mmCIF file of C-alpha atoms in Angstrom:
data_model
loop_
_atom_site.group_PDB
_atom_site.id
_atom_site.type_symbol
_atom_site.label_atom_id
_atom_site.label_comp_id
_atom_site.label_asym_id
_atom_site.label_seq_id
_atom_site.Cartn_x
_atom_site.Cartn_y
_atom_site.Cartn_z
ATOM 1 C CA MET A 37 66.946 -64.542 -28.694
ATOM 2 C CA ALA A 38 66.814 -61.009 -30.055
ATOM 3 C CA ASP A 39 68.350 -58.103 -28.185
ATOM 4 C CA ASN A 40 65.927 -56.550 -25.699
ATOM 5 C CA GLU A 41 66.602 -52.805 -25.853
ATOM 6 C CA LEU A 42 65.133 -50.684 -23.075
ATOM 7 C CA ASP A 43 63.760 -48.303 -25.695
ATOM 8 C CA LEU A 44 61.382 -51.079 -26.789
ATOM 9 C CA MET A 45 59.897 -51.430 -23.302
ATOM 10 C CA GLN A 46 56.390 -50.199 -22.584
ATOM 11 C CA TRP A 47 54.074 -49.896 -19.578
ATOM 12 C CA GLN A 48 50.488 -51.114 -19.338
ATOM 13 C CA ILE A 49 47.877 -51.289 -16.593
ATOM 14 C CA GLY A 50 44.652 -53.128 -15.850
ATOM 15 C CA LYS A 51 42.019 -52.768 -13.127
ATOM 16 C CA GLN A 52 41.921 -55.598 -10.589
ATOM 17 C CA THR A 53 38.815 -56.772 -8.791
ATOM 18 C CA THR A 54 40.790 -58.920 -6.330
ATOM 19 C CA PHE A 55 43.955 -57.644 -4.657
ATOM 20 C CA GLY A 56 46.021 -60.737 -5.377
ATOM 21 C CA THR A 57 44.816 -61.687 -8.861
ATOM 22 C CA LYS A 58 46.560 -60.208 -11.887
ATOM 23 C CA VAL A 59 44.502 -59.173 -14.908
ATOM 24 C CA THR A 60 45.109 -58.553 -18.588
ATOM 25 C CA PRO A 61 46.102 -54.899 -19.065
ATOM 26 C CA THR A 62 43.643 -52.629 -20.829
ATOM 27 C CA VAL A 63 45.538 -49.320 -21.055
ATOM 28 C CA LYS A 64 48.950 -48.458 -22.472
ATOM 29 C CA LEU A 65 50.672 -45.822 -20.356
ATOM 30 C CA VAL A 66 52.612 -43.172 -22.259
ATOM 31 C CA GLY A 67 54.813 -40.394 -20.946
ATOM 32 C CA ILE A 68 56.890 -42.673 -18.702
ATOM 33 C CA LYS A 69 60.593 -42.011 -19.202
ATOM 34 C CA ASP A 70 61.990 -44.481 -16.698
ATOM 35 C CA GLY A 71 60.948 -46.933 -14.029
ATOM 36 C CA THR A 72 61.483 -50.228 -12.273
ATOM 37 C CA ILE A 73 59.452 -53.170 -11.029
ATOM 38 C CA THR A 74 61.179 -54.803 -8.076
ATOM 39 C CA PRO A 75 60.371 -58.186 -6.495
ATOM 40 C CA ASN A 76 60.916 -58.394 -2.746
ATOM 41 C CA VAL A 77 61.533 -61.956 -1.580
ATOM 42 C CA ASP A 78 62.697 -62.886 1.919
ATOM 43 C CA ASN A 79 64.110 -66.427 2.066
ATOM 44 C CA ALA A 80 66.065 -67.662 5.056
ATOM 45 C CA ILE A 81 67.939 -70.635 6.417
ATOM 46 C CA ILE A 82 66.781 -72.159 9.683
ATOM 47 C CA GLU A 83 69.348 -71.644 12.437
ATOM 48 C CA GLU A 84 69.775 -74.863 14.407
ATOM 49 C CA GLN A 85 72.179 -76.481 16.836
ATOM 50 C CA ARG A 86 72.940 -79.846 15.215
ATOM 51 C CA GLY A 87 76.466 -80.389 16.460
ATOM 52 C CA THR A 88 77.975 -79.173 13.186
ATOM 53 C CA LEU A 89 79.373 -76.012 11.615
ATOM 54 C CA THR A 90 77.311 -76.504 8.458
ATOM 55 C CA PRO A 91 75.458 -73.213 7.782
ATOM 56 C CA GLY A 92 72.076 -74.854 7.589
ATOM 57 C CA TYR A 93 69.880 -77.744 6.492
ATOM 58 C CA THR A 94 66.427 -76.251 5.912
ATOM 59 C CA SER A 95 65.479 -73.129 3.968
ATOM 60 C CA VAL A 96 62.091 -71.405 4.157
ATOM 61 C CA GLN A 97 60.315 -68.535 2.445
ATOM 62 C CA ASN A 98 59.195 -65.905 4.953
ATOM 63 C CA LYS A 99 57.527 -63.274 2.834
ATOM 64 C CA VAL A 100 56.972 -62.029 -0.699
ATOM 65 C CA SER A 101 55.944 -58.603 -1.952
ATOM 66 C CA GLY A 102 56.815 -56.120 -4.674
ATOM 67 C CA ALA A 103 57.340 -52.468 -5.484
ATOM 68 C CA ALA A 104 57.591 -50.217 -8.525
ATOM 69 C CA LYS A 105 58.750 -46.724 -9.425
ATOM 70 C CA VAL A 106 57.858 -44.660 -12.474
ATOM 71 C CA SER A 107 58.923 -41.226 -13.642
ATOM 72 C CA GLY A 108 57.886 -39.203 -16.640
ATOM 73 C CA GLU A 109 56.008 -36.192 -17.920
ATOM 74 C CA ALA A 110 52.320 -35.596 -17.391
ATOM 75 C CA TYR A 111 49.869 -35.996 -20.227
ATOM 76 C CA ALA A 112 46.354 -34.884 -19.309
ATOM 77 C CA GLU A 113 45.094 -38.264 -20.512
ATOM 78 C CA VAL A 114 47.525 -40.286 -18.364
ATOM 79 C CA ILE A 115 47.916 -38.464 -15.038
ATOM 80 C CA GLY A 116 44.337 -39.412 -14.135
ATOM 81 C CA TYR A 117 45.362 -43.052 -13.780
ATOM 82 C CA MET A 118 47.938 -42.004 -11.176
ATOM 83 C CA LEU A 119 45.487 -39.795 -9.301
ATOM 84 C CA ASP A 120 42.769 -42.472 -9.316
ATOM 85 C CA ASN A 121 45.165 -45.039 -7.893
ATOM 86 C CA LEU A 122 46.533 -42.691 -5.219
ATOM 87 C CA PHE A 123 43.316 -41.024 -4.004
ATOM 88 C CA GLY A 124 40.819 -43.695 -4.948
ATOM 89 C CA PRO A 125 38.661 -43.624 -8.110
ATOM 90 C CA ALA A 126 36.872 -40.335 -8.782
ATOM 91 C CA THR A 127 33.425 -40.208 -10.366
ATOM 92 C CA PRO A 128 33.518 -37.627 -13.164
ATOM 93 C CA SER A 129 30.985 -34.876 -13.601
ATOM 94 C CA GLY A 130 30.170 -33.296 -16.940
ATOM 95 C CA ALA A 131 29.593 -34.884 -20.319
ATOM 96 C CA GLY A 132 32.673 -33.880 -22.285
ATOM 97 C CA PRO A 133 34.769 -32.373 -20.890
ATOM 98 C CA TYR A 134 34.770 -34.585 -17.821
ATOM 99 C CA VAL A 135 35.792 -33.231 -14.425
ATOM 100 C CA ARG A 136 37.344 -35.350 -11.684
ATOM 101 C CA VAL A 137 38.001 -33.939 -8.220
ATOM 102 C CA TYR A 138 40.506 -35.583 -5.873
ATOM 103 C CA THR A 139 40.527 -34.506 -2.220
ATOM 104 C CA GLY A 140 43.331 -34.895 0.319
ATOM 105 C CA PRO A 141 42.369 -37.771 2.592
ATOM 106 C CA GLY A 142 40.464 -37.120 5.762
ATOM 107 C CA ALA A 143 38.521 -40.361 5.717
ATOM 108 C CA LYS A 144 40.246 -43.509 4.471
ATOM 109 C CA PRO A 145 40.390 -43.425 0.661
ATOM 110 C CA ALA A 146 39.189 -46.366 -1.407
ATOM 111 C CA VAL A 147 41.958 -48.729 -2.451
ATOM 112 C CA GLN A 148 41.785 -49.791 -6.106
ATOM 113 C CA PRO A 149 44.615 -52.207 -6.953
ATOM 114 C CA ILE A 150 45.899 -52.461 -10.500
ATOM 115 C CA THR A 151 48.133 -54.795 -12.447
ATOM 116 C CA LEU A 152 51.164 -52.738 -13.519
ATOM 117 C CA VAL A 153 53.076 -54.332 -16.401
ATOM 118 C CA ARG A 154 56.456 -53.503 -17.945
ATOM 119 C CA GLY A 155 58.068 -55.374 -20.801
ATOM 120 C CA SER A 156 58.490 -55.919 -24.507
ATOM 121 C CA SER A 157 57.891 -58.665 -27.039
ATOM 122 C CA GLU A 158 60.792 -60.537 -25.411
ATOM 123 C CA GLY A 159 58.946 -60.802 -22.104
ATOM 124 C CA ALA A 160 57.109 -58.828 -19.452
ATOM 125 C CA TYR A 161 56.623 -58.744 -15.691
ATOM 126 C CA CYS A 162 53.924 -57.201 -13.564
ATOM 127 C CA LEU A 163 53.396 -55.864 -10.078
ATOM 128 C CA THR A 164 50.168 -57.521 -8.975
ATOM 129 C CA GLY A 165 48.032 -55.564 -6.543
ATOM 130 C CA ALA A 166 49.873 -52.342 -7.328
ATOM 131 C CA VAL A 167 48.792 -49.348 -5.245
ATOM 132 C CA LEU A 168 50.336 -45.898 -5.592
ATOM 133 C CA ASN A 169 51.622 -44.562 -2.275
ATOM 134 C CA GLU A 170 53.792 -41.580 -3.254
ATOM 135 C CA LEU A 171 53.363 -39.051 -6.045
ATOM 136 C CA ASN A 172 55.495 -36.010 -6.772
ATOM 137 C CA LEU A 173 54.387 -33.347 -9.261
ATOM 138 C CA LYS A 174 57.135 -30.910 -10.181
ATOM 139 C CA SER A 175 57.203 -27.854 -12.409
ATOM 140 C CA GLU A 176 60.451 -26.238 -13.446
ATOM 141 C CA LYS A 177 60.684 -23.246 -15.753
ATOM 142 C CA ASN A 178 60.367 -24.054 -19.469
ATOM 143 C CA LYS A 179 59.790 -27.776 -18.894
ATOM 144 C CA PRO A 180 56.788 -30.132 -18.998
ATOM 145 C CA LEU A 181 55.091 -31.007 -15.715
ATOM 146 C CA ALA A 182 57.054 -33.987 -14.370
ATOM 147 C CA PHE A 183 55.890 -36.775 -12.080
ATOM 148 C CA ASP A 184 57.480 -39.482 -9.957
ATOM 149 C CA GLY A 185 55.419 -42.287 -8.484
ATOM 150 C CA SER A 186 56.128 -45.105 -6.043
ATOM 151 C CA PHE A 187 53.912 -48.197 -5.876
ATOM 152 C CA LEU A 188 53.706 -51.038 -3.401
ATOM 153 C CA GLY A 189 52.127 -54.354 -4.310
ATOM 154 C CA GLN A 190 51.512 -57.980 -3.474
ATOM 155 C CA SER A 191 54.033 -59.695 -5.744
ATOM 156 C CA VAL A 192 55.950 -59.584 -9.009
ATOM 157 C CA GLU A 193 55.006 -62.165 -11.632
ATOM 158 C CA ALA A 194 55.747 -63.011 -15.226
ATOM 159 C CA HIS A 195 53.029 -61.599 -17.459
ATOM 160 C CA ALA A 196 52.351 -60.685 -21.084
ATOM 161 C CA LEU A 197 51.754 -57.394 -22.794
ATOM 162 C CA ALA A 198 48.358 -56.889 -24.409
ATOM 163 C CA ALA A 199 47.982 -55.580 -27.952
ATOM 164 C CA LEU A 200 47.248 -51.973 -27.015
ATOM 165 C CA THR A 201 47.641 -48.739 -28.950
ATOM 166 C CA ASP A 202 48.610 -45.245 -27.853
ATOM 167 C CA PRO A 203 45.771 -43.002 -26.650
ATOM 168 C CA ALA A 204 44.072 -41.268 -29.570
ATOM 169 C CA THR A 205 44.295 -37.840 -27.924
ATOM 170 C CA LEU A 206 47.237 -36.548 -25.908
ATOM 171 C CA ASN A 207 47.791 -33.154 -24.266
ATOM 172 C CA MET A 208 50.956 -32.403 -22.285
ATOM 173 C CA PHE A 209 50.804 -30.215 -19.174
ATOM 174 C CA HIS A 210 53.690 -27.740 -19.153
ATOM 175 C CA ALA A 211 55.196 -25.220 -16.751
ATOM 176 C CA ASN A 212 54.663 -22.535 -19.384
ATOM 177 C CA GLN A 213 50.882 -22.973 -18.958
ATOM 178 C CA VAL A 214 50.628 -22.620 -15.194
ATOM 179 C CA ALA A 215 49.087 -19.655 -13.386
ATOM 180 C CA ILE A 216 49.925 -19.504 -9.668
ATOM 181 C CA LYS A 217 47.879 -17.573 -7.120
ATOM 182 C CA LEU A 218 48.652 -17.164 -3.432
ATOM 183 C CA ASP A 219 46.149 -15.841 -0.908
ATOM 184 C CA THR A 220 46.007 -15.266 2.818
ATOM 185 C CA TRP A 221 44.305 -17.763 5.093
ATOM 186 C CA ALA A 222 41.277 -15.500 5.469
ATOM 187 C CA GLY A 223 41.204 -14.633 1.759
ATOM 188 C CA THR A 224 39.611 -16.395 -1.182
ATOM 189 C CA MET A 225 41.503 -19.198 -2.888
ATOM 190 C CA GLY A 226 42.570 -18.309 -6.426
ATOM 191 C CA THR A 227 42.233 -14.520 -6.120
ATOM 192 C CA THR A 228 45.733 -13.016 -5.883
ATOM 193 C CA ALA A 229 48.049 -13.728 -8.794
ATOM 194 C CA LEU A 230 51.797 -13.903 -8.341
ATOM 195 C CA THR A 231 53.465 -10.777 -9.619
ATOM 196 C CA CYS A 232 56.921 -12.040 -8.699
ATOM 197 C CA THR A 233 58.533 -14.615 -10.971
ATOM 198 C CA SER A 234 58.117 -18.233 -9.880
ATOM 199 C CA PHE A 235 60.902 -20.620 -10.868
ATOM 200 C CA SER A 236 59.643 -23.946 -9.526
ATOM 201 C CA ALA A 237 56.706 -25.641 -7.820
ATOM 202 C CA ASP A 238 56.946 -29.058 -6.214
ATOM 203 C CA LEU A 239 54.031 -30.963 -4.662
ATOM 204 C CA GLY A 240 55.085 -34.105 -2.813
ATOM 205 C CA LEU A 241 52.429 -36.544 -1.605
ATOM 206 C CA ASN A 242 52.876 -39.592 0.617
ATOM 207 C CA PHE A 243 49.637 -41.266 1.703
ATOM 208 C CA ASN A 244 51.304 -43.583 4.226
ATOM 209 C CA LYS A 245 49.975 -46.826 2.778
ATOM 210 C CA ALA A 246 51.463 -50.138 3.862
ATOM 211 C CA LEU A 247 51.074 -53.762 2.884
ATOM 212 C CA LYS A 248 48.960 -55.815 5.274
ATOM 213 C CA ALA A 249 50.154 -59.344 5.998
ATOM 214 C CA GLY A 250 48.955 -62.096 8.305
ATOM 215 C CA LEU A 251 48.977 -65.787 9.031
ATOM 216 C CA GLY A 252 48.340 -68.225 6.222
ATOM 217 C CA SER A 253 50.322 -66.653 3.409
ATOM 218 C CA ALA A 254 53.778 -65.337 2.572
ATOM 219 C CA LYS A 255 52.129 -62.662 0.444
ATOM 220 C CA PRO A 256 50.310 -59.581 1.787
ATOM 221 C CA THR A 257 46.536 -59.759 1.687
ATOM 222 C CA GLY A 258 45.712 -56.070 1.377
ATOM 223 C CA VAL A 259 46.700 -52.487 2.101
ATOM 224 C CA SER A 260 46.420 -50.442 5.291
ATOM 225 C CA ILE A 261 46.492 -46.641 5.484
ATOM 226 C CA LYS A 262 47.740 -44.709 8.489
ATOM 227 C CA LYS A 263 47.521 -41.049 9.453
ATOM 228 C CA LEU A 264 49.333 -38.845 6.987
ATOM 229 C CA ASP A 265 52.549 -37.112 7.963
ATOM 230 C CA GLY A 266 52.698 -33.383 7.281
ATOM 231 C CA GLY A 267 56.335 -33.430 6.271
ATOM 232 C CA GLY A 268 55.600 -35.988 3.562
ATOM 233 C CA ASN A 269 52.877 -33.870 1.939
ATOM 234 C CA GLN A 270 54.495 -30.508 1.299
ATOM 235 C CA LEU A 271 54.209 -27.843 -1.354
ATOM 236 C CA LYS A 272 57.458 -26.052 -2.217
ATOM 237 C CA LEU A 273 57.623 -22.839 -4.237
ATOM 238 C CA GLY A 274 60.778 -21.216 -5.580
ATOM 239 C CA LEU A 275 60.056 -17.490 -5.920
ATOM 240 C CA GLU A 276 61.858 -14.331 -6.938
ATOM 241 C CA PHE A 277 62.665 -12.035 -4.024
ATOM 242 C CA GLU A 278 61.175 -8.625 -4.679
ATOM 243 C CA SER A 279 59.616 -5.897 -2.564
ATOM 244 C CA ALA A 280 56.128 -5.768 -4.053
ATOM 245 C CA GLN A 281 54.934 -9.199 -2.982
ATOM 246 C CA SER A 282 57.335 -11.939 -1.931
ATOM 247 C CA LYS A 283 59.197 -9.785 0.613
ATOM 248 C CA GLY A 284 55.927 -9.312 2.483
ATOM 249 C CA TRP A 285 55.379 -13.059 2.634
ATOM 250 C CA LEU A 286 58.935 -13.564 3.817
ATOM 251 C CA ASP A 287 58.528 -10.949 6.544
ATOM 252 C CA SER A 288 55.377 -12.748 7.718
ATOM 253 C CA ALA A 289 57.087 -16.142 7.653
ATOM 254 C CA ILE A 290 59.909 -14.971 9.922
ATOM 255 C CA GLY A 291 57.621 -12.906 12.169
ATOM 256 C CA SER A 292 55.941 -13.679 15.471
ATOM 257 C CA THR A 293 52.880 -15.390 13.978
ATOM 258 C CA VAL A 294 52.467 -18.523 11.887
ATOM 259 C CA PHE A 295 52.508 -17.862 8.145
ATOM 260 C CA GLN A 296 49.496 -19.563 6.516
ATOM 261 C CA ALA A 297 48.558 -19.462 2.856
ATOM 262 C CA GLN A 298 46.252 -20.816 0.192
ATOM 263 C CA VAL A 299 47.939 -21.671 -3.097
ATOM 264 C CA GLN A 300 46.260 -22.395 -6.412
ATOM 265 C CA MET A 301 48.172 -23.690 -9.429
ATOM 266 C CA LEU A 302 46.167 -23.935 -12.642
ATOM 267 C CA TYR A 303 47.561 -25.579 -15.786
ATOM 268 C CA THR A 304 45.343 -24.706 -18.750
ATOM 269 C CA ILE A 305 45.715 -26.262 -22.181
ATOM 270 C CA SER A 306 42.201 -25.387 -23.391
ATOM 271 C CA ALA A 307 38.714 -24.822 -22.009
ATOM 272 C CA GLY A 308 38.281 -28.588 -21.804
ATOM 273 C CA VAL A 309 41.744 -29.661 -20.632
ATOM 274 C CA SER A 310 43.223 -28.410 -17.371
ATOM 275 C CA LEU A 311 44.731 -29.402 -14.039
ATOM 276 C CA LYS A 312 44.039 -27.351 -10.902
ATOM 277 C CA ILE A 313 45.896 -27.889 -7.640
ATOM 278 C CA GLU A 314 44.541 -26.169 -4.519
ATOM 279 C CA TYR A 315 46.670 -26.404 -1.394
ATOM 280 C CA ALA A 316 46.228 -24.962 2.100
ATOM 281 C CA GLY A 317 49.163 -24.957 4.487
ATOM 282 C CA PHE A 318 51.506 -23.229 6.869
ATOM 283 C CA SER A 319 55.220 -22.548 6.918
ATOM 284 C CA SER A 320 56.820 -24.816 9.512
ATOM 285 C CA LYS A 321 60.205 -23.125 9.246
ATOM 286 C CA ALA A 322 61.652 -19.935 7.837
ATOM 287 C CA PRO A 323 62.425 -19.897 4.107
ATOM 288 C CA GLU A 324 65.965 -19.866 2.850
ATOM 289 C CA ILE A 325 66.703 -16.280 1.828
ATOM 290 C CA PHE A 326 68.630 -15.009 -1.177
ATOM 291 C CA LYS A 327 69.228 -18.188 -3.105
ATOM 292 C CA ASP A 328 70.760 -17.801 -6.555
ATOM 293 C CA GLU A 329 68.742 -18.489 -9.712
ATOM 294 C CA ASP A 330 70.933 -17.426 -12.647
ATOM 295 C CA GLY A 331 71.994 -14.343 -10.742
ATOM 296 C CA ILE A 332 68.488 -13.531 -9.458
ATOM 297 C CA ALA A 333 67.836 -13.444 -5.714
ATOM 298 C CA THR A 334 65.215 -16.047 -4.831
ATOM 299 C CA MET A 335 63.693 -17.755 -1.802
ATOM 300 C CA ASP A 336 62.072 -21.125 -1.227
ATOM 301 C CA PHE A 337 58.735 -21.353 0.546
ATOM 302 C CA THR A 338 57.823 -24.761 2.010
ATOM 303 C CA LEU A 339 54.245 -25.269 3.188
ATOM 304 C CA ASN A 340 53.004 -28.140 5.333
ATOM 305 C CA PRO A 341 49.358 -29.223 4.996
ATOM 306 C CA GLN A 342 46.666 -27.711 7.214
ATOM 307 C CA TYR A 343 42.911 -28.210 6.992
ATOM 308 C CA HIS A 344 41.045 -25.188 5.637
ATOM 309 C CA ALA A 345 37.320 -24.989 6.330
ATOM 310 C CA THR A 346 36.380 -23.304 3.052
ATOM 311 C CA LEU A 347 38.371 -25.776 0.957
ATOM 312 C CA GLY A 348 37.026 -28.597 3.112
ATOM 313 C CA SER A 349 40.464 -30.209 3.114
ATOM 314 C CA TRP A 350 44.115 -29.307 2.792
ATOM 315 C CA LEU A 351 44.294 -30.363 -0.855
ATOM 316 C CA LYS A 352 42.087 -30.614 -3.916
ATOM 317 C CA ILE A 353 43.223 -31.598 -7.392
ATOM 318 C CA THR A 354 40.777 -31.099 -10.252
ATOM 319 C CA LEU A 355 41.486 -32.799 -13.576
ATOM 320 C CA THR A 356 39.460 -31.797 -16.622
ATOM 321 C CA ASN A 357 39.818 -33.674 -19.915
ATOM 322 C CA GLY A 358 37.930 -35.658 -22.538
ATOM 323 C CA GLN A 359 38.029 -39.058 -20.812
ATOM 324 C CA ALA A 360 34.602 -40.405 -19.944
ATOM 325 C CA THR A 361 36.137 -43.440 -18.201
ATOM 326 C CA LEU A 362 39.587 -44.397 -16.970
ATOM 327 C CA LEU A 363 39.902 -48.087 -16.108
ATOM 328 C CA GLY A 364 36.148 -48.661 -16.024
#
């Protein structure tokens, strides 16, 4: 058998119609730098009193499931697959460019399982019934927009890669493109631009999905979704400390009232390719003051989600690109 170098691995996905039935992949994912597909199998020996010290006589399989993690950098033509799987499929508006809006869950989002495949010509394995539960979007100065995703799924199975090509058009979101605006709770989202230097922005999402299991099968039969936890859905901003703007926010955050804010982050590649993140939240604890960023005094703001009536949610993510369809 030939050597199976990790550099020859690729990732592919396909849309499932049934949670437990794998499908042939239809899309090659690019931009993934690293990841794992992990089978979870719980086998056990039956504990019995048989008048012997033998460890056991009968083994059983209790449960089977799977998980996966991916990390990479966000192409405009790839991040939509992650957002669709996390929030539920979005129906695009427009006719080129196409606009998809994803809203932080209030009602239970639709669950669209996929078959997530990793492998090479030497062999491939898939997470069947893969559903994204956690997604982190992180911008650091002078770097592409990075993502980390965590999937849960029904099982891991041997599979085969399809003969798929790279997307014809690719646009990379980058920290150098982002414009950040921060407004008061009573203000208008997207009005007040940051005048202080921002060094990082980190949006962490955890939609509290879990595998649903019952009698009749070792494998889970679906996915349940519980109430979201505020601490698992935070927006963190690393900002320069200066008197014109950020000091005022800091003074409010350590004052006698709750600091609330609306934050808009807009990544613009062109008129037809962009990513807009709108987040409404409050500071649950005082920021750390006077951190060091290459000799510059900085502070970290951490916001927890809070419903905003004008936004109609605590989060909206708007993806604009040239894709008429994602997985169909």
